[in-house]
Short mmCIF file of C-alpha atoms (C1' of nucleotides) in Angstrom, two decimals:
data_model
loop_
_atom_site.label_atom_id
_atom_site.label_comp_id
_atom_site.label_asym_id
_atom_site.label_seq_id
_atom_site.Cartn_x
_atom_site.Cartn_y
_atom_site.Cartn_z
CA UNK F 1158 7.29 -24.35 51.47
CA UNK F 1159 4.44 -27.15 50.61
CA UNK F 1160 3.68 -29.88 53.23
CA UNK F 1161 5.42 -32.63 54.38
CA UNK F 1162 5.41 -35.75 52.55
CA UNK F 1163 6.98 -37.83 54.61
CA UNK F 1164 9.00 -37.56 58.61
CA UNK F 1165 11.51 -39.27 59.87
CA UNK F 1166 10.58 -40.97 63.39
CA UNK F 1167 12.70 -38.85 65.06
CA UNK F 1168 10.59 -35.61 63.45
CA UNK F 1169 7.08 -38.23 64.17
CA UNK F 1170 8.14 -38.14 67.87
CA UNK F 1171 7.45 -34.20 67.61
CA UNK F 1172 4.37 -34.26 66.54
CA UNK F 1173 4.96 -34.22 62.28
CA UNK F 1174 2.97 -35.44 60.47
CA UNK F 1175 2.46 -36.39 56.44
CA UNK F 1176 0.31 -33.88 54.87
CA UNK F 1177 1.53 -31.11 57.38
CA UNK F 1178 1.48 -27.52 56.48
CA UNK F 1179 5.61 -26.73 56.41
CA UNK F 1180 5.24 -24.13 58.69
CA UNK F 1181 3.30 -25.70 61.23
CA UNK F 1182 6.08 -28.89 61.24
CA UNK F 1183 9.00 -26.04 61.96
CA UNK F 1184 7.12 -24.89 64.47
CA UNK F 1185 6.62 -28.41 65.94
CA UNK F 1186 10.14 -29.66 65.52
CA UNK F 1187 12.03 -26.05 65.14
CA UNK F 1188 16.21 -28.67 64.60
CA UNK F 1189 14.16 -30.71 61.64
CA UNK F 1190 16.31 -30.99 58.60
CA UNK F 1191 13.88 -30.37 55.52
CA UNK F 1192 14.76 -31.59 52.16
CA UNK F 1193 12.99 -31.73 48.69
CA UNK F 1194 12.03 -34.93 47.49
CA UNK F 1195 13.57 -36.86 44.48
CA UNK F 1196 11.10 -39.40 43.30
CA UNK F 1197 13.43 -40.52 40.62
CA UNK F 1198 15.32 -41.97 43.63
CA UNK F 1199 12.62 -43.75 45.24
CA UNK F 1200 11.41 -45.13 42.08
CA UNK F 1201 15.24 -46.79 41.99
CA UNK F 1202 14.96 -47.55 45.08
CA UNK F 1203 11.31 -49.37 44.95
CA UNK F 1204 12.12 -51.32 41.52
CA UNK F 1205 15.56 -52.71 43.57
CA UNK F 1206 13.53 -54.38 46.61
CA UNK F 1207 11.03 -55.11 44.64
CA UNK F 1208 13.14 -57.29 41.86
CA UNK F 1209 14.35 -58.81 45.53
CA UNK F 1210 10.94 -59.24 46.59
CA UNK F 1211 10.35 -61.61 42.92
CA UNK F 1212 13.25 -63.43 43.37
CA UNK F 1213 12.13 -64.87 46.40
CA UNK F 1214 7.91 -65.56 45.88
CA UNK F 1215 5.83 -66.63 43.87
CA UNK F 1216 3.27 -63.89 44.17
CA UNK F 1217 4.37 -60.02 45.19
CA UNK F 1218 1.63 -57.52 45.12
CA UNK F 1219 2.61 -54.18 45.18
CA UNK F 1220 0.40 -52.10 47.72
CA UNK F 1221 2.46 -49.15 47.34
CA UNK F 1222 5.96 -47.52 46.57
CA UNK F 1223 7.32 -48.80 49.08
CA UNK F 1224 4.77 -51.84 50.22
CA UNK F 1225 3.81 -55.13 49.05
CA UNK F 1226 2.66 -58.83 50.72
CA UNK F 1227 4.06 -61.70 49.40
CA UNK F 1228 2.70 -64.85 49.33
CA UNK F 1229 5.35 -67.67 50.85
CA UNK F 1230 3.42 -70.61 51.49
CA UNK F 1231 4.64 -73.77 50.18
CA UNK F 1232 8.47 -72.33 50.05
CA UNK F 1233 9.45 -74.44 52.97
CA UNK F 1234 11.70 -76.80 50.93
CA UNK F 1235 12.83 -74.06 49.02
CA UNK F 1236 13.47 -70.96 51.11
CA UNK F 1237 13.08 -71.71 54.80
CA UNK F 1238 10.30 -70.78 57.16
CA UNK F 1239 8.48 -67.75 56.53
CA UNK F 1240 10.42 -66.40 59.57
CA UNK F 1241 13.69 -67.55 57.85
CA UNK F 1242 12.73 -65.97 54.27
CA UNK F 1243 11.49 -62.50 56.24
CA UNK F 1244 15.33 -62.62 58.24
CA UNK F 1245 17.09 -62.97 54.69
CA UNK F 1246 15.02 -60.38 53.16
CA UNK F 1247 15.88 -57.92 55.31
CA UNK F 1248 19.49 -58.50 55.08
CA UNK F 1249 19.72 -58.97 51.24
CA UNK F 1250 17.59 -55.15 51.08
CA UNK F 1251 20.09 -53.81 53.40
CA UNK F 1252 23.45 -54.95 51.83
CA UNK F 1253 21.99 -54.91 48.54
CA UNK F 1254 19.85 -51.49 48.46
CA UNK F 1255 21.32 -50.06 51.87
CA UNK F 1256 17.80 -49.48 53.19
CA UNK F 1257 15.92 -51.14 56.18
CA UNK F 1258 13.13 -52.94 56.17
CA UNK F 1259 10.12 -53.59 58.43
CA UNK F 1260 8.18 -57.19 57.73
CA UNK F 1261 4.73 -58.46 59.41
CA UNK F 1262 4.16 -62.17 58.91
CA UNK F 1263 0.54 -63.59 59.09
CA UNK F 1264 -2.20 -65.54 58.28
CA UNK F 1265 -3.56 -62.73 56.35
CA UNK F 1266 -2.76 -59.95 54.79
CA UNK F 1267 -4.55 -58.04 57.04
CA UNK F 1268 -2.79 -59.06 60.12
CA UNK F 1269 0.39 -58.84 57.81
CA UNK F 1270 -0.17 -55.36 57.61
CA UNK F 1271 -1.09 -54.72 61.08
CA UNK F 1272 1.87 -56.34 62.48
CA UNK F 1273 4.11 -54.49 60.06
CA UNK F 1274 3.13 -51.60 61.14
CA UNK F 1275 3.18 -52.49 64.47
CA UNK F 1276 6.84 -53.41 64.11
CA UNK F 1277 8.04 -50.53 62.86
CA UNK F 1278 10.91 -49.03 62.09
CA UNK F 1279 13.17 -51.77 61.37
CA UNK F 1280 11.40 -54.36 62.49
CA UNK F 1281 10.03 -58.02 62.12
CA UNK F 1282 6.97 -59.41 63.98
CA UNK F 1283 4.76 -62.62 63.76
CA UNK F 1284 1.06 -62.95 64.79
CA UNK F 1285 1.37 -66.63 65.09
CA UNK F 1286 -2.39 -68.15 64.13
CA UNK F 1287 -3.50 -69.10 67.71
CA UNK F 1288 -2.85 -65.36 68.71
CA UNK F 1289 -4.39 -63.74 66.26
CA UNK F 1290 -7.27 -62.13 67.92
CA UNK F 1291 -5.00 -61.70 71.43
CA UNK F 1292 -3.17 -59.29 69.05
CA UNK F 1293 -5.47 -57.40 67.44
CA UNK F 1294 -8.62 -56.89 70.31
CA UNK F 1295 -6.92 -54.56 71.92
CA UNK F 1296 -5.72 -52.44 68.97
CA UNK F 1297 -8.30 -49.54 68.76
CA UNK F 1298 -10.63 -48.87 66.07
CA UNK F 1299 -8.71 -47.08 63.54
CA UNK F 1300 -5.65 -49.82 62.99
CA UNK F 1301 -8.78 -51.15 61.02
CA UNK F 1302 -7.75 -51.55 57.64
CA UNK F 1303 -10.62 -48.88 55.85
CA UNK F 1304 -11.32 -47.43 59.15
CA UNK F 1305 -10.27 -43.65 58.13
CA UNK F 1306 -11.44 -40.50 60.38
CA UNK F 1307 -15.31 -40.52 59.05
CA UNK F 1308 -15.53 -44.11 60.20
CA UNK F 1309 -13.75 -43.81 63.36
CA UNK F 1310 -16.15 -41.33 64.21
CA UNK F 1311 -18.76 -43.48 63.75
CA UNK F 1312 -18.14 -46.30 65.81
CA UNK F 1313 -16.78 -43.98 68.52
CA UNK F 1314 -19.95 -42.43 68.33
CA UNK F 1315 -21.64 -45.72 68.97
CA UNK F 1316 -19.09 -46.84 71.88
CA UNK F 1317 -16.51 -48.98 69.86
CA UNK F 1318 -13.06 -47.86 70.54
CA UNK F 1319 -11.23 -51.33 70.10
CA UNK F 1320 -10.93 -54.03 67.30
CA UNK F 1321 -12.73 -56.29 69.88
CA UNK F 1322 -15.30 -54.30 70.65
CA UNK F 1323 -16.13 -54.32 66.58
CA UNK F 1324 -15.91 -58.14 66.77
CA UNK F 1325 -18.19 -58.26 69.65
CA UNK F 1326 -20.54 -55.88 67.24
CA UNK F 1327 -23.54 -58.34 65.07
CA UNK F 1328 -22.27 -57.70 61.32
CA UNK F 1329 -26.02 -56.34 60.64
CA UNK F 1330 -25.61 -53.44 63.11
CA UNK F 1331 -22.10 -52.54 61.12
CA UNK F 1332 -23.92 -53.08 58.10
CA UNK F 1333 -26.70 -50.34 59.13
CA UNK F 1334 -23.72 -48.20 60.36
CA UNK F 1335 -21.09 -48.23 57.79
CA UNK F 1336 -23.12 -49.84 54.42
CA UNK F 1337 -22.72 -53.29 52.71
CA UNK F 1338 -19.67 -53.81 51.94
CA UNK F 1339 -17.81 -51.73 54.68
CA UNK F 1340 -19.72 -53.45 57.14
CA UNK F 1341 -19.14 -57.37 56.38
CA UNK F 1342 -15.37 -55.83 55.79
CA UNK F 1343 -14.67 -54.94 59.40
CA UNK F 1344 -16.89 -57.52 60.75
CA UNK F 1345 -14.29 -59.93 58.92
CA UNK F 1346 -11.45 -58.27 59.84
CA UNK F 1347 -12.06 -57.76 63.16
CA UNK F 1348 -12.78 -61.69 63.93
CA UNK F 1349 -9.10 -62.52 62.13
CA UNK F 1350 -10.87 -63.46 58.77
CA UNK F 1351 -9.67 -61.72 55.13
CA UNK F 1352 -10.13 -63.90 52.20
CA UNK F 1353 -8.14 -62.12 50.15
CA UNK F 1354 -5.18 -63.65 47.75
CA UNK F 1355 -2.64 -61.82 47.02
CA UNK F 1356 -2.54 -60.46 43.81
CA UNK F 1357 0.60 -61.01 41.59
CA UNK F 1358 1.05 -57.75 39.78
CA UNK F 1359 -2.22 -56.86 40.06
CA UNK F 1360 -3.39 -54.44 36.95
CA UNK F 1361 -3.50 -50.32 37.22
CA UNK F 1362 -7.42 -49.49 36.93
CA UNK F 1363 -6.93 -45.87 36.52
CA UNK F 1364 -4.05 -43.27 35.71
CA UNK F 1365 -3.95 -39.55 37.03
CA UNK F 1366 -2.13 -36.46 37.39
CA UNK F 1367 -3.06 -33.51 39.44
CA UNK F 1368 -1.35 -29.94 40.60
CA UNK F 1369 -2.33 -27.92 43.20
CA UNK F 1370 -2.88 -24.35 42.75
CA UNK F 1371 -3.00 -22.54 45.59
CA UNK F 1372 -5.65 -19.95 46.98
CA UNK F 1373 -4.21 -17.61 43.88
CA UNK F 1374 -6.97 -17.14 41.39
CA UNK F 1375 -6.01 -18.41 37.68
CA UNK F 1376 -7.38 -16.80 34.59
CA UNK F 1377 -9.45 -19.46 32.59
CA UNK F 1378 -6.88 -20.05 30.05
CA UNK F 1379 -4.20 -20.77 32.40
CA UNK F 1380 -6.30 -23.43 34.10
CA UNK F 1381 -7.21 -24.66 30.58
CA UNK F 1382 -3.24 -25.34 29.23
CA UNK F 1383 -2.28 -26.95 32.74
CA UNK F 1384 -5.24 -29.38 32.24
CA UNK F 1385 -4.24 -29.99 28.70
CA UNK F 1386 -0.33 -30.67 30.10
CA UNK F 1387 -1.45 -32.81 32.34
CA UNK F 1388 -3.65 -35.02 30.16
CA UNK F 1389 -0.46 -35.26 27.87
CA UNK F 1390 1.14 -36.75 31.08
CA UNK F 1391 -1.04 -38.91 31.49
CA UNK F 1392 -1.57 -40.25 27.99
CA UNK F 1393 1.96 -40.83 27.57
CA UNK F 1394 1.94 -43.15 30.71
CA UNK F 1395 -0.95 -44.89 29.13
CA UNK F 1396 0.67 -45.80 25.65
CA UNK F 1397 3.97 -46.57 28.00
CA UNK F 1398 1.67 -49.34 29.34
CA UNK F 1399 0.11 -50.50 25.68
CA UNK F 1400 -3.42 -49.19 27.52
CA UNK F 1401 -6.53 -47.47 26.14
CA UNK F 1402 -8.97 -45.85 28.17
CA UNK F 1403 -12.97 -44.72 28.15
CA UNK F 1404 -13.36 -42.39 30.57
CA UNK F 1405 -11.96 -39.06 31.44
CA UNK F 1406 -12.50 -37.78 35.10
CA UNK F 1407 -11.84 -34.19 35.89
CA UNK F 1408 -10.81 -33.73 39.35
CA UNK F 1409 -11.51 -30.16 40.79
CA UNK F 1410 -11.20 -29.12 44.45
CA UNK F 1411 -12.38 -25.39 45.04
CA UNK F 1412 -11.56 -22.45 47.29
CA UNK F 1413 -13.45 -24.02 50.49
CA UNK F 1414 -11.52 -27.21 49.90
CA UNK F 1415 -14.70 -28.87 48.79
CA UNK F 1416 -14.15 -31.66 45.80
CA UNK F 1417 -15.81 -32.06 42.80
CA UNK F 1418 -15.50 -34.69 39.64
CA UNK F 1419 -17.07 -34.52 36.16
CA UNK F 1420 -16.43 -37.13 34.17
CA UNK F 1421 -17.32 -38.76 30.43
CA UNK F 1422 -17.32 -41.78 29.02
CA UNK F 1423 -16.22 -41.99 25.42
CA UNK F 1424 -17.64 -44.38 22.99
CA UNK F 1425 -14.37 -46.30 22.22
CA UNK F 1426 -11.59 -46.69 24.60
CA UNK F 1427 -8.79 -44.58 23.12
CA UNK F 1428 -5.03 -43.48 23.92
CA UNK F 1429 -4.93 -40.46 21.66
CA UNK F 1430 -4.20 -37.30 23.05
CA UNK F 1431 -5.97 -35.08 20.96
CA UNK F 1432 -9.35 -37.22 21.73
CA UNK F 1433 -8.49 -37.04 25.57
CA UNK F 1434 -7.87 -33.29 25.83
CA UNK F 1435 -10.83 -32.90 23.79
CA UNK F 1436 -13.10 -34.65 26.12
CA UNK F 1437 -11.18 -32.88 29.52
CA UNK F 1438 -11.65 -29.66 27.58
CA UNK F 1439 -15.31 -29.86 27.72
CA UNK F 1440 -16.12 -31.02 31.31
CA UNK F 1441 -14.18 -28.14 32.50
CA UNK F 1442 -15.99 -25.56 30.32
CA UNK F 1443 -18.84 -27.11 31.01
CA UNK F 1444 -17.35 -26.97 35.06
CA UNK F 1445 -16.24 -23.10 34.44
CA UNK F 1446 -19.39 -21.34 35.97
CA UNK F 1447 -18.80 -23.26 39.40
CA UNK F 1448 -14.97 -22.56 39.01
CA UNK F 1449 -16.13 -19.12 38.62
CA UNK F 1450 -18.03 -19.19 41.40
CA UNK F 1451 -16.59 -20.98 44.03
CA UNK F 1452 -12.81 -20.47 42.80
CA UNK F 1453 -10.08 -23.76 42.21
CA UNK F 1454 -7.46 -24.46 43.98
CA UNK F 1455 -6.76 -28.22 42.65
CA UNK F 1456 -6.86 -29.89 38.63
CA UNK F 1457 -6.63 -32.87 38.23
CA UNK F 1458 -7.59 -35.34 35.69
CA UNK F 1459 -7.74 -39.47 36.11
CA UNK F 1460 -8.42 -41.78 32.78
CA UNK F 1461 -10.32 -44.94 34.00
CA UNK F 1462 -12.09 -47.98 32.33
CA UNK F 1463 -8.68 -49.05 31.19
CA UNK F 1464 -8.30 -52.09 28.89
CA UNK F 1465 -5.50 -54.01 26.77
CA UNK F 1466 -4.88 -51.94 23.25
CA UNK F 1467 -4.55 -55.37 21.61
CA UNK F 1468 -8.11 -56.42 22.87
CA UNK F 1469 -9.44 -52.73 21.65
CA UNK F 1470 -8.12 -53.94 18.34
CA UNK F 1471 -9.70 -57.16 17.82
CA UNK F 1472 -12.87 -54.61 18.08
CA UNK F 1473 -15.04 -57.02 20.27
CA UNK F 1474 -17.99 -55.57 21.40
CA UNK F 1475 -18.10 -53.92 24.37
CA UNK F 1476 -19.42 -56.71 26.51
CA UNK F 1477 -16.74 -59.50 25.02
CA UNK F 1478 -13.77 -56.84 25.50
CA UNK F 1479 -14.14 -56.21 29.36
CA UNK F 1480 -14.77 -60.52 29.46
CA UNK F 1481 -11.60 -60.38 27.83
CA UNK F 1482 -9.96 -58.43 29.67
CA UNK F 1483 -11.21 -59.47 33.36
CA UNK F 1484 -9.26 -62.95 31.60
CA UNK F 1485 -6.09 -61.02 30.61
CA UNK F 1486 -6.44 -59.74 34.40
CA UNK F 1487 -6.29 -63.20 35.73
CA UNK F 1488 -3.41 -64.32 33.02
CA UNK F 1489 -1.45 -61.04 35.02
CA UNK F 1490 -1.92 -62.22 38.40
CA UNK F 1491 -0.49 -65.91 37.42
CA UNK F 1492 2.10 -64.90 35.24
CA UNK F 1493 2.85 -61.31 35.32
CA UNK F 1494 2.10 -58.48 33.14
CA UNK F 1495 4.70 -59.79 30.19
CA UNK F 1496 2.39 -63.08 29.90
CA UNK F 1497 -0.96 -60.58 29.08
CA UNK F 1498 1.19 -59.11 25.84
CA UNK F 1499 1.82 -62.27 25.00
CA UNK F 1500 -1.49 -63.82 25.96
CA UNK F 1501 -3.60 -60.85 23.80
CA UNK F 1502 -1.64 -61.70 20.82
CA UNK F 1503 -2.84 -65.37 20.80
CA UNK F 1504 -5.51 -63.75 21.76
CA UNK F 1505 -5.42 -61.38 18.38
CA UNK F 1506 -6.03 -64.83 16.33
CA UNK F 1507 -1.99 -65.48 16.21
CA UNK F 1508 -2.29 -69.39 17.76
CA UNK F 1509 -4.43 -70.17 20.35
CA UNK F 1510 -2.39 -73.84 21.34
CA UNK F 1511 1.23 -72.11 22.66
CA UNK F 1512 1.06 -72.79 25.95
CA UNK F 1513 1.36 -70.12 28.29
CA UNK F 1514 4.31 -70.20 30.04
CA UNK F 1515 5.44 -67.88 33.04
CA UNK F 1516 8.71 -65.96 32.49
"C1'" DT L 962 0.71 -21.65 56.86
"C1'" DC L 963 -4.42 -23.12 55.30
"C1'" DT L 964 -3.92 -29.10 52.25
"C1'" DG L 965 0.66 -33.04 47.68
"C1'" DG L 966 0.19 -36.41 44.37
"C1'" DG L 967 -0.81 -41.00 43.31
"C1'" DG L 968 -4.14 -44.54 43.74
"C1'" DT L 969 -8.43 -48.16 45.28
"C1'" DC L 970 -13.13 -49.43 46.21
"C1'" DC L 971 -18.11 -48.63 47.24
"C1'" DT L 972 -22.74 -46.45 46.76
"C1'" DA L 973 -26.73 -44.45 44.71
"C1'" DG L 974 -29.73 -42.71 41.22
"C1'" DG L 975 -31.17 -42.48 36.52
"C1'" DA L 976 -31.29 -44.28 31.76
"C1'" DC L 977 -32.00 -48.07 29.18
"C1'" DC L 978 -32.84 -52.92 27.82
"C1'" DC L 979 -35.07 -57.49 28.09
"C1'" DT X 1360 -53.06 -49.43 29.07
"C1'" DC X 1361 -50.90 -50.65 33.25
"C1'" DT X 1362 -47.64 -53.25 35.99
"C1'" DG X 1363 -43.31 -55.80 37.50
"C1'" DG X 1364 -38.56 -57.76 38.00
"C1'" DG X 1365 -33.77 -58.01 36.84
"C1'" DG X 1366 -29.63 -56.50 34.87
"C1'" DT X 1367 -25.94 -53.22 32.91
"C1'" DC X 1368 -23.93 -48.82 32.18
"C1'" DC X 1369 -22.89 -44.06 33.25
"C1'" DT X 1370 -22.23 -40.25 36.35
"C1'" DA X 1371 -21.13 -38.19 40.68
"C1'" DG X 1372 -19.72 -38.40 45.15
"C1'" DG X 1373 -17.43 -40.26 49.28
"C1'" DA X 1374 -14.14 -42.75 52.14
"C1'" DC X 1375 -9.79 -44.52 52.51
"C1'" DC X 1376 -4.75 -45.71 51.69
"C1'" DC X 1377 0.40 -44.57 51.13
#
DNA sequence: TCTGGGGTCCTAGGACCC
DNA sequence: TCTGGGGTCCTAGGACCC
């Protein structure tokens, strides 16, 4: 039957959960109605809000299929009050897409997200700036954005249950507990404060496909043509987005459910199939007396180090190309993903003085 | 009944270069 | 011959998110 990918809150309130064995969700909820997903339908669905979701700011950054923050400052002349825009939007989604929406507004997108959530389903909450940490001290631990199980554990381990009880914590003890960058994180977040923008379509980094496999034990040459079908999957996503890519990751997970990646980075960044399945090929030979041993139950393969094709051709060395391209990244999150095309031709030697324009 | 498929970011060690 | 610092890149793994 598979797992569950996603539960109404009527199935939530009987203990379902995403990722759930099927069997074990019957058994929880015995009247649940189970039905196959159709991702061609949510992909309609997501590209309809979304194109909403443009019309009305300046900056959307998609967080998800069905997530994103928006940037409204400075609308107030134009739209309304952030309150006002977040009303309309969830009346234009309904009458327009027939689906309901659930908005946090915020200082942050942090507390965006935490109110969103805490508003859901069908909701619409503020965390008005002089309530901020009011709202979010009493929320425990793992409402943290990038506080996951392992982490939890941690700080439950040390005593900290509650968002407040992280802000009461010296960064350099979080630090020592959780590493660098995880530490300064939740220290940050915990005390209200999350410099980051949001991103206007923000660039892909990395591409993937995977398939499970089950606990049934494949002969090597089976595994071998479902590798090389999904590396044509994924190429053909990378030429759909005029991308070349340097490194091939092969994803394994094996019969105890442990994980494993090999990966290799090619000397030019490439979008040719033949070159890709070449290099996936060879980290899973090279992988096959583990798989041997240990048996697979999971393939997967992710292309990474992505860059712009039309930088690859101007044949910059490497150093120049990824300087380029962190520039083509900020030309996206101005003025979209059409503007990079447009801005790597001029960049190609075409002319340098046209003015980039957004859309 | 064992666990989907798609991503992001961070860390650490070793190789290599200046 | 020995010693040192600083930086980038690659590989592998881990945690987390929806």
């Amino acid at each position: 039957m598979g797992v569950v990918l996603s539960a109404s809150y009527e199935a939530r309130a009987c203990g379902v959960r995403t990722a759930m064995g099927g069997g074990e969700a019957r058994r929880r909820c015995p009247e649940a109605v189970f039905v196959s997903p159709r991702f061609d339908a949510y992909v309609e669905a997501s590209r309809a809000v979304f194109a909403i979701f443009e019309g009305v700011a300046p900056a959307v950054e998609a967080l998800s299929i069905d997530e994103a923050f928006l940037d409204v400052r400075g609308l107030e002349h134009i739209s309304g009050t952030p309150v006002e825009i977040a009303q309309a939007l969830r009346v234009r989604v309904r009458t327009d897409v027939g689906l309901p929406i659930t908005i946090g507004i915020a200082r942050t997108k942090f507390l965006a997200k935490v109110a969103s959530r805490v508003a859901k389903p069908d909701g619409l909450l503020v965390v008005e700036p002089g309530e901020e940490l009011d709202f979010l001290h009493p929320l425990p631990v793992e409402r943290l954005w990038g506080v996951g199980e392992v982490t939890a554990r941690k700080l439950r381990a040390r005593g900290i249950t509650t968002v407040g009880e992280v802000a009461a914590t010296p960064e350099a003890a979080l630090v020592e507990l959780l590493g660098r960058a995880s530490g300064r994180h939740l220290n940050g977040l915990a005390l209200g404060r999350d410099p980051r923008p949001v991103k206007h379509r923000a660039r892909r980094r990395s591409i993937g496909a995977q398939r499970a496999l089950g606990r049934r034990p494949r002969p090597p040459d089976e595994v071998r043509s479902i590798l090389i079908a999904l590396v044509d999957r994924v190429c053909r996503r990378l030429r759909k987005a005029d991308r070349l890519c340097r490194t091939v990751v092969l994803r394994l997970r094996f019969g105890d459910y442990e994980r494993a990646t090999r990966s290799h980075t090619l000397a030019r960044a490439t979008a040719s199939t033949a070159a890709l399945q070449g290099a996936a090929t060879s980290l899973l030979e090279a992988a096959e007396p583990t798989i041997r041993h240990r048996g697979l139950t999971l393939i997967g393969v992710a292309l990474t180090g992505l860059v712009d094709e039309r930088a690859e051709q101007m044949a910059l060395p490497f150093d120049q190309r990824r300087e380029l391209d962190a520039a083509l990244d900020r030309v996206a999150e101005r003025f979209g993903s059409s503007a990079v095309t447009r801005a790597s031709r001029l960049g190609a030697g075409e002319d340098l003085t046209v003015p980039l324009l957004p859309d």
